[in-house]
Short mmCIF file of C-alpha atoms in Angstrom, two decimals:
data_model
loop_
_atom_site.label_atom_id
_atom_site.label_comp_id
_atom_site.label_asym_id
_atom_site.label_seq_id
_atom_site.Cartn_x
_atom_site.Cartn_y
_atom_site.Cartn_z
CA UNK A 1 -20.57 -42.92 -16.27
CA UNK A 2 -21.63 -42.41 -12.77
CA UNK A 3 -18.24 -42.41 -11.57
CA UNK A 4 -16.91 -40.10 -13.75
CA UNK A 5 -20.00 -37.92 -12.88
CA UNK A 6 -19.51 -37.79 -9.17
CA UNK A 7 -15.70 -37.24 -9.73
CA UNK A 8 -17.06 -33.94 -11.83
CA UNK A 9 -19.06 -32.83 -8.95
CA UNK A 10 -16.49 -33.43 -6.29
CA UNK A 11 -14.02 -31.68 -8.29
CA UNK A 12 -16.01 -28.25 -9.35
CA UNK A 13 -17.02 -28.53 -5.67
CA UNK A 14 -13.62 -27.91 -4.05
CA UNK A 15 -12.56 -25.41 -7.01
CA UNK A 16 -16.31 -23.82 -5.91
CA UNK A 17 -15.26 -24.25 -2.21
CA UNK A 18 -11.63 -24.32 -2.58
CA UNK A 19 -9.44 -22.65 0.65
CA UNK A 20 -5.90 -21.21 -0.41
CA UNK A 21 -3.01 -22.41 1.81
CA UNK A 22 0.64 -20.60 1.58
CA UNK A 23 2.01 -23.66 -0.58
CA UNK A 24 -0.44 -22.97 -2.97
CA UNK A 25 -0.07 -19.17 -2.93
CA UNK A 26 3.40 -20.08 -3.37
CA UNK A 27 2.46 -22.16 -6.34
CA UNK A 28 0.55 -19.58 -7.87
CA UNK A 29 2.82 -16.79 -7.32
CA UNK A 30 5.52 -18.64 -9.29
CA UNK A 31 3.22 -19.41 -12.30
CA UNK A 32 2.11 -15.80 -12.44
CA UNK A 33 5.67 -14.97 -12.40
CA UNK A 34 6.09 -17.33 -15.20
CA UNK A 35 3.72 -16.06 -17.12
CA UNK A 36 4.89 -12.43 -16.88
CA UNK A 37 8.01 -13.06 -17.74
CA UNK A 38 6.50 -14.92 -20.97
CA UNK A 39 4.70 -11.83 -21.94
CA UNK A 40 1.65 -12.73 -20.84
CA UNK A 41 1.03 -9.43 -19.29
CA UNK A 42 1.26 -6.44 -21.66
CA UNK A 43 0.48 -3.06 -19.10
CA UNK A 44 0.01 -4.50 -16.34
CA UNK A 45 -3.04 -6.73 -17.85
CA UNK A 46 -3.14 -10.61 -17.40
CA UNK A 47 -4.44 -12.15 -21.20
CA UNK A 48 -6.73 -15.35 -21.77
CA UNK A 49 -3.91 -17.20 -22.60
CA UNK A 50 -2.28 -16.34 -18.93
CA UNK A 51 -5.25 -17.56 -17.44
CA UNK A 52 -5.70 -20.77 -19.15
CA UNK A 53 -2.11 -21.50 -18.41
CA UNK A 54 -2.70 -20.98 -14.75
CA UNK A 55 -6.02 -22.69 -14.46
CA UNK A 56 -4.14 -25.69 -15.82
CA UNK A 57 -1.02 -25.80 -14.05
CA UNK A 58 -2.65 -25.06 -10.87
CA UNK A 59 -5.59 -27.74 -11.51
CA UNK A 60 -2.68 -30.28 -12.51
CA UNK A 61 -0.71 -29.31 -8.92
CA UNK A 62 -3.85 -29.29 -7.08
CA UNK A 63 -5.57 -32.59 -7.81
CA UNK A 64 -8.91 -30.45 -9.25
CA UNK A 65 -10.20 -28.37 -11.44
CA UNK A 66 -9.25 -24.62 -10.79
CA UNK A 67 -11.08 -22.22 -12.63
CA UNK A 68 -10.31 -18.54 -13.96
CA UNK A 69 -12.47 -16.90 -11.07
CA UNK A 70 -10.82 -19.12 -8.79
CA UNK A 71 -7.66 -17.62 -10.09
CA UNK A 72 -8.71 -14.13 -10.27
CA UNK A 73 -10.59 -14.01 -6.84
CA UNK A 74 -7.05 -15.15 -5.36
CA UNK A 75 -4.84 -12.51 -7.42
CA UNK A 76 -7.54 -9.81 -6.16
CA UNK A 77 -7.10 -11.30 -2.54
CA UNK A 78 -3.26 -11.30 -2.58
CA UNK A 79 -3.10 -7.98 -4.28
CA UNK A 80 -4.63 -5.89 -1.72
CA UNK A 81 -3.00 -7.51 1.00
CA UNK A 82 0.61 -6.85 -0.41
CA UNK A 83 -0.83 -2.99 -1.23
CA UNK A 84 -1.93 -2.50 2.47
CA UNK A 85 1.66 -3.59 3.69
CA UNK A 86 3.59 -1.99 0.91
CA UNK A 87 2.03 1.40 1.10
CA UNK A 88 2.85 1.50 4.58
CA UNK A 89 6.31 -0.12 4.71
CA UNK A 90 7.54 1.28 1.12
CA UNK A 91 10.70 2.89 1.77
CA UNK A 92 10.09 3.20 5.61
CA UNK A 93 13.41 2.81 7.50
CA UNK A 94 14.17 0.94 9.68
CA UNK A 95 12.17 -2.04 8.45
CA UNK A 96 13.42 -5.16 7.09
CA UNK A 97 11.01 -8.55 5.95
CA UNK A 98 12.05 -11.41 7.29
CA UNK A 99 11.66 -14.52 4.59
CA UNK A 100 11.79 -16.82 7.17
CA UNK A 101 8.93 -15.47 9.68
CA UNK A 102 7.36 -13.41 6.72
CA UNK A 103 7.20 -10.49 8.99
CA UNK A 104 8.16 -6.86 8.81
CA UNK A 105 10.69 -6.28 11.91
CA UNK A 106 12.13 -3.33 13.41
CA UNK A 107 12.81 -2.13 17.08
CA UNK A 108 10.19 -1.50 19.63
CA UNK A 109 11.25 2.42 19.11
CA UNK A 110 10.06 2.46 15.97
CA UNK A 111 6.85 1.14 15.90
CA UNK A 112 5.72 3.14 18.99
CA UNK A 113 5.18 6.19 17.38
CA UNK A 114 3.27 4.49 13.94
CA UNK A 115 0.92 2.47 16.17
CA UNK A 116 0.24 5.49 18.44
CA UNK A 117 -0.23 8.32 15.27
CA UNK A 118 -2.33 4.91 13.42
CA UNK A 119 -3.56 1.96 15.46
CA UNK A 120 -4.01 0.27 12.04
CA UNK A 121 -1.01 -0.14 11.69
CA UNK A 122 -0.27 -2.44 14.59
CA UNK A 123 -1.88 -5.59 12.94
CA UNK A 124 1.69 -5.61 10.71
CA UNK A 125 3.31 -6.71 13.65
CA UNK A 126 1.86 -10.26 14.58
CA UNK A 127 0.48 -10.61 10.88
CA UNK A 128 3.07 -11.91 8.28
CA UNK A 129 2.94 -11.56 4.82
CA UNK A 130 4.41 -14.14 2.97
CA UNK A 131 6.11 -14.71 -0.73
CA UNK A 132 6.26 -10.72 -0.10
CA UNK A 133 9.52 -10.79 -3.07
CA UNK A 134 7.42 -12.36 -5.52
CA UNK A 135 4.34 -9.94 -4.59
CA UNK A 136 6.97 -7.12 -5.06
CA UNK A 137 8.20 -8.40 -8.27
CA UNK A 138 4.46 -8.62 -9.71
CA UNK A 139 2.32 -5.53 -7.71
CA UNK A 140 4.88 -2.86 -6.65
CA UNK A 141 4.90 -0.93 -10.41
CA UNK A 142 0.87 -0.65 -9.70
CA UNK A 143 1.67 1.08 -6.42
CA UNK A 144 3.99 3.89 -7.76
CA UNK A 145 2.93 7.14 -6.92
CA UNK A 146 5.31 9.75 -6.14
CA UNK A 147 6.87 9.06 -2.67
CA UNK A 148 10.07 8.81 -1.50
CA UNK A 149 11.94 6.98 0.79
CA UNK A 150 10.65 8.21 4.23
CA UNK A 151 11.55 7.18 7.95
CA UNK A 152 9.66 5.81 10.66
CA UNK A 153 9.74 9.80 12.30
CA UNK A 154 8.63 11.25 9.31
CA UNK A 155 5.26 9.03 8.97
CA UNK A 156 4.54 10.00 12.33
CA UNK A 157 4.86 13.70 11.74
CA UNK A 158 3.32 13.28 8.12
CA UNK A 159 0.01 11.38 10.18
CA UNK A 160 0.28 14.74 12.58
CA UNK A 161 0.27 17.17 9.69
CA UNK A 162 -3.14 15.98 8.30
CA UNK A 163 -4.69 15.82 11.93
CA UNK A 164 -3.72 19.58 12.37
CA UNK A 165 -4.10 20.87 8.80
CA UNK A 166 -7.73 19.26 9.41
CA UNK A 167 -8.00 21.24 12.62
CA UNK A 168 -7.08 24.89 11.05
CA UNK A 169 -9.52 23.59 7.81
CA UNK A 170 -12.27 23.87 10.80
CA UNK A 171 -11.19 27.08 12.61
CA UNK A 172 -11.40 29.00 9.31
CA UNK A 173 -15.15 27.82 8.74
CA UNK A 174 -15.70 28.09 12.30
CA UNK A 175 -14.86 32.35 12.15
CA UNK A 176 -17.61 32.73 9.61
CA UNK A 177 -19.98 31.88 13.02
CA UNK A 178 -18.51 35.03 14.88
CA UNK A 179 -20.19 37.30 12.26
CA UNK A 180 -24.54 37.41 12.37
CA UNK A 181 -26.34 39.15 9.40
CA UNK A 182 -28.02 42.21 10.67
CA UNK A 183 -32.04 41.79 11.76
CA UNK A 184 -33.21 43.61 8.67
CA UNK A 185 -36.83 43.65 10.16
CA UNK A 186 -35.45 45.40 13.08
CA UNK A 187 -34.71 48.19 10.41
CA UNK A 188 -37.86 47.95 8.41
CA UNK A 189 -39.56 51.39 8.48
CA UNK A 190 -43.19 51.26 10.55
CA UNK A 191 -46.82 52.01 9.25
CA UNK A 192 -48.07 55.53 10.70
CA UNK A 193 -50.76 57.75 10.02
CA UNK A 194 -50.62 59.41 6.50
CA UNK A 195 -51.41 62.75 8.35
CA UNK A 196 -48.50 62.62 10.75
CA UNK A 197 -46.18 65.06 9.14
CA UNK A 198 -43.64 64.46 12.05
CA UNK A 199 -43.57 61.33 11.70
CA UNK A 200 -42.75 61.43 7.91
CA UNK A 201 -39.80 63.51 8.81
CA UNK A 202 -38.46 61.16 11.34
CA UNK A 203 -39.59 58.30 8.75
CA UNK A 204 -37.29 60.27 6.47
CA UNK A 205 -34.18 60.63 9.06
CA UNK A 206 -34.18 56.81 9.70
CA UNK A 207 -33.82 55.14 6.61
CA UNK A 208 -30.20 56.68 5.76
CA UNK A 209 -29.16 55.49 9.08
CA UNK A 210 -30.46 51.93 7.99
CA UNK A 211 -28.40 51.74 4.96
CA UNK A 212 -25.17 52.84 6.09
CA UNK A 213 -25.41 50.51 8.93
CA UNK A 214 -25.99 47.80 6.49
CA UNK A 215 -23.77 48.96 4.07
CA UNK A 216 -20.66 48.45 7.47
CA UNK A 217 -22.04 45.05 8.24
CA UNK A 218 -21.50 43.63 4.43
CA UNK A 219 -18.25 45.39 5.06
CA UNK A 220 -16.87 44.15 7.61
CA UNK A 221 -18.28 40.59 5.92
CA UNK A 222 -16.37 41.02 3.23
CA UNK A 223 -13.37 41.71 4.65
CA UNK A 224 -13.53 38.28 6.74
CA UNK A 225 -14.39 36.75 3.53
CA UNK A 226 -10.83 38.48 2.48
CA UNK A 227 -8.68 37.40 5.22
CA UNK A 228 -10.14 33.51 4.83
CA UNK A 229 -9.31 33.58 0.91
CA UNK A 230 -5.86 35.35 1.53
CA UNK A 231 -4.91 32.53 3.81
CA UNK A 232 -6.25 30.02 1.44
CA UNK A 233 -3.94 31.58 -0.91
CA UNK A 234 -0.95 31.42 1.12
CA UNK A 235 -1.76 28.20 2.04
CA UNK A 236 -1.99 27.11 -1.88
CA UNK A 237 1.31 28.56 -2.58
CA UNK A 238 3.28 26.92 0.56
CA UNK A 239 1.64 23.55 -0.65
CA UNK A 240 3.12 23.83 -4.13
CA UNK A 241 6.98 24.89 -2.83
CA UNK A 242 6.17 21.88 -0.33
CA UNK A 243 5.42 19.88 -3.55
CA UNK A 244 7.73 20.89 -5.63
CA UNK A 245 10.40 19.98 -2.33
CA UNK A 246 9.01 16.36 -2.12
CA UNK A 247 9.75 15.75 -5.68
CA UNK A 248 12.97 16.47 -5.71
CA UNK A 249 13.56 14.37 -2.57
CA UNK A 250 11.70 11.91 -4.37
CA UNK A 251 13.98 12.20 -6.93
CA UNK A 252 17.03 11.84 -4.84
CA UNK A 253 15.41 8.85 -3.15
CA UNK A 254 15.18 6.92 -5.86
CA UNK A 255 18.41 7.42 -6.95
CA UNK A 256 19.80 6.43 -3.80
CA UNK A 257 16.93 3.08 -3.82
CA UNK A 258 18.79 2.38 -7.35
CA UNK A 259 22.56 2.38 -5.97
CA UNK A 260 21.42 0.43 -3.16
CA UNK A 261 19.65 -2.38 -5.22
CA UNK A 262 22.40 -2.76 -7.49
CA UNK A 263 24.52 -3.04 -4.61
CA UNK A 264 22.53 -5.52 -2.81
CA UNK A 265 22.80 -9.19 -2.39
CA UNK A 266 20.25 -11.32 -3.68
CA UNK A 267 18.00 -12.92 -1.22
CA UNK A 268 16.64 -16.61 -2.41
CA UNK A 269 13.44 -17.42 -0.51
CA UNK A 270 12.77 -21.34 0.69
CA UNK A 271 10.34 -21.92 -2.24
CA UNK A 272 12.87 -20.91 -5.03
CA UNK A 273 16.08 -22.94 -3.20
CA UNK A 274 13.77 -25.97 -3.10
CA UNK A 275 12.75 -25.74 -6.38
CA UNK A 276 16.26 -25.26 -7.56
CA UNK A 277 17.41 -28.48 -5.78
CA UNK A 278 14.67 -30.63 -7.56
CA UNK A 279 15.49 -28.92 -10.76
CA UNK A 280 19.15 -30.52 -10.64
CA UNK A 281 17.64 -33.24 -9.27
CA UNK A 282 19.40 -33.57 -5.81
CA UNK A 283 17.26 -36.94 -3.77
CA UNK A 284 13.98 -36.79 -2.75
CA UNK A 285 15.78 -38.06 0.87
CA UNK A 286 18.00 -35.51 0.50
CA UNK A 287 16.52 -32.14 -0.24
CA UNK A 288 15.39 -30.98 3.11
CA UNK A 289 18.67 -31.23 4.28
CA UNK A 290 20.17 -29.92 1.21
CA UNK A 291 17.58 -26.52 1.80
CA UNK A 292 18.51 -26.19 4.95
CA UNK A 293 22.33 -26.40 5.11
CA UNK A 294 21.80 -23.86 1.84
CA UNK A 295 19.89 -21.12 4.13
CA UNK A 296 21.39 -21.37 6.74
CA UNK A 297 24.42 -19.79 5.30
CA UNK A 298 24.08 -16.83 2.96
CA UNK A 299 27.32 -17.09 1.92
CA UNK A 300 27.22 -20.85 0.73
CA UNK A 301 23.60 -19.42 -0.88
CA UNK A 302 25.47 -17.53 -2.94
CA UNK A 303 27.88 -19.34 -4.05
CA UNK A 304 25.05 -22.09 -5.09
CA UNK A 305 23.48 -19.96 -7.42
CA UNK A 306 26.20 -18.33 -8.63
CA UNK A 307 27.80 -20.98 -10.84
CA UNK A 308 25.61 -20.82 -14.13
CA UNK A 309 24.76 -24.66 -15.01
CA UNK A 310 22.87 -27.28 -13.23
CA UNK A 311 25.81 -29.60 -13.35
CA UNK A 312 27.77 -27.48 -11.56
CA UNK A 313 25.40 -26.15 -8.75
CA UNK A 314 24.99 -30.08 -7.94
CA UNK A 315 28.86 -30.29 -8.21
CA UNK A 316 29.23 -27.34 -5.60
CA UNK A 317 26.44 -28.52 -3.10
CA UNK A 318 27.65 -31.52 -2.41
CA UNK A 319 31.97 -30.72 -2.60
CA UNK A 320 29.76 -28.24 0.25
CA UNK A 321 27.80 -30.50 2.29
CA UNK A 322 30.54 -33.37 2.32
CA UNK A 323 33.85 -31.56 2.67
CA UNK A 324 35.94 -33.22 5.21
CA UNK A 325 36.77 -30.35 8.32
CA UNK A 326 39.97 -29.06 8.30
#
C-alpha cells in the first residue's frame, strides 16, 4: 500500500513539475494531429474525448501520469510561440525553415532592414522553432486574417508607414495649440459711476467691438476645425482604395500560394521518417542509419514514401541502401 502510495506521489509530482523537451513536443504534436484528423476537433475546439486520449497516450509514452492542464498549458505554450513566428514570417520572401536546424534562414540583406525597422524581430534568428510543419498543420487556420504574401522590403516600409502615419496623427492635434481662446475678461465691460453719461456712451461703443472680435476668433476656430476634419476625410477615403488594393493582392496571393503548394514537393521531417521506419518495422540496429541515408537524399525520400504499402517501402529501402555501385 505504501508503495503504491509513494509511486502516486512521485508520479502527480513530475506531471505537477513536469519540463517539456522537443521529443515530447514532438510526441504531442503527433497525437494532436491524430486526434484532429479523427474529428476530435470540430471549429477549431479540442473535445473531452481529445483530451483523455492525449492524457493517456502521453502518460503511457512518458512513464507518468499527464494530466489535461498539463496538456492544455503545453498547447497554450506552443501556440503562441508558432503565432509570434508565423505572423512575422507568413508569406515573407525570402525565408525558408530549415527542418534540420528548425530555423528561419535568409541572407544577411534581408534581415537588416526587419531587425533595424523591429529589434523584436532579431530573436528569430538564433531561436529555432521546431516541429514548425506540424504547428502549421494545426494553428495556421487560427491565424488567417487578410494578408497577403509580402516581401522582406515591404515589412520594412509597412513598419515605416505606421511610424509616420503616427507622426502626422500628432501634427494635426498639435495645430489645435497654435490657436488661444480670446481673454474674455479682457473684454468684460467695467463698473463706473451711474452718473457718468460719457462713460455710458463709450460703455455703449465697446461692447459691439467685443462681439465681433469674438465672433472672428470662433471663426477662424472653426475653420481649423474644418481643415483637420477635411483631411481626416481624405485620409478615410485613401485608406479604403488602399484597402480595397490589399484585398485584391490578397486575393492574387493566395492564388499564387495555392499553385505553388500543389506544385511543391513534400518535405518529411526526422520525426515522421523515423516513425515510418519502425512502422514497417526496419531493426532497432538499423534505423538510425536507415533515417539518415533517407534524408540525406530528397530524392531517395521521395521515392520511400511514394510506393503505397509497407511491404514495399521496406522492399525499396533496402534494394536502396544495399545496391551494389555501378
Amino acid at each position: 500500500m505504501s508503495k503504491t502510495l509513494k509511486k502516486t506521489t512521485d508520479s502527480e509530482s513530475k506531471a505537477t513539475n513536469m519540463r517539456w523537451t522537443d521529443d515530447m513536443d514532438g510526441f504531442l504534436l503527433n497525437v494532436m494531429l491524430e486526434e484532429q484528423n479523427n474529428g476530435n476537433r470540430p471549429n477549431g475546439t479540442w473535445t473531452s474525448h481529445a483530451y483523455l486520449n492525449m492524457c493517456k497516450k502521453c502518460s503511457e509514452s512518458f512513464g507518468y501520469v499527464v494530466e489535461k492542464n498539463n496538456i492544455k498549458n503545453r498547447i497554450k505554450t506552443l501556440k503562441g510561440t508558432f503565432n509570434s513566428c508565423h505572423d512575422l514570417f507568413k508569406n515573407m520572401s525570402g525565408f525558408a525553415w530549415n527542418p534540420i536546424t528548425g530555423l528561419f534562414e535568409a541572407e544577411d540583406e534581408v534581415w537588416e532592414p526587419l531587425i533595424e525597422a523591429n529589434p523584436n524581430v532579431k530573436k528569430w534568428k538564433r531561436t529555432p522553432i521546431h516541429h514548425y510543419e506540424k504547428l502549421f498543420d494545426l494553428f495556421s487556420k487560427d491565424r488567417a486574417n487578410g494578408e497577403g504574401s509580402m516581401s522582406a522590403k515591404e515589412k520594412v516600409r509597412r513598419w515605416e508607414k505606421d511610424k509616420e502615419d503616427s507622426i502626422n496623427l500628432e501634427e494635426n492635434i498639435d495645430c489645435f495649440d497654435e490657436f488661444s481662446m480670446p481673454n474674455v475678461e479682457s473684454y468684460s465691460p467695467m463698473v463706473f459711476p451711474s452718473n457718468s453719461c460719457e462713460t455710458s456712451s463709450k460703455k455703449a461703443k465697446k461692447t459691439p467691438q467685443m462681439v465681433e472680435m469674438l465672433e472672428k476668433q470662433m471663426e477662424i476656430f472653426q475653420s481649423r476645425i474644418d481643415n483637420v476634419a477635411a483631411s481626416i476625410r481624405q485620409g478615410n477615403e485613401i485608406a479604403k482604395e488602399g484597402l480595397a488594393i490589399m484585398m485584391q493582392g490578397h486575393e492574387i496571393a493566395k492564388e499564387g500560394l495555392a499553385i505553388m503548394e500543389r506544385g511543391r514537393p513534400r518535405c518529411y521531417s526526422e520525426d515522421e521518417v523515423f516513425s515510418e521506419l519502425v512502422k514497417i518495422g526496419i531493426p532497432t540496429e538499423h534505423q538510425l542509419d536507415a533515417m539518415l541515408f533517407l534524408i540525406k537524399d530528397p530524392v531517395k525520400m521521395r521515392a520511400f514514401f511514394g510506393v503505397p504499402t509497407s511491404e514495399l517501402r521496406r522492399a525499396i529501402l533496402l534494394k536502396m541502401m544495399y545496391a551494389k555501385e555501378p
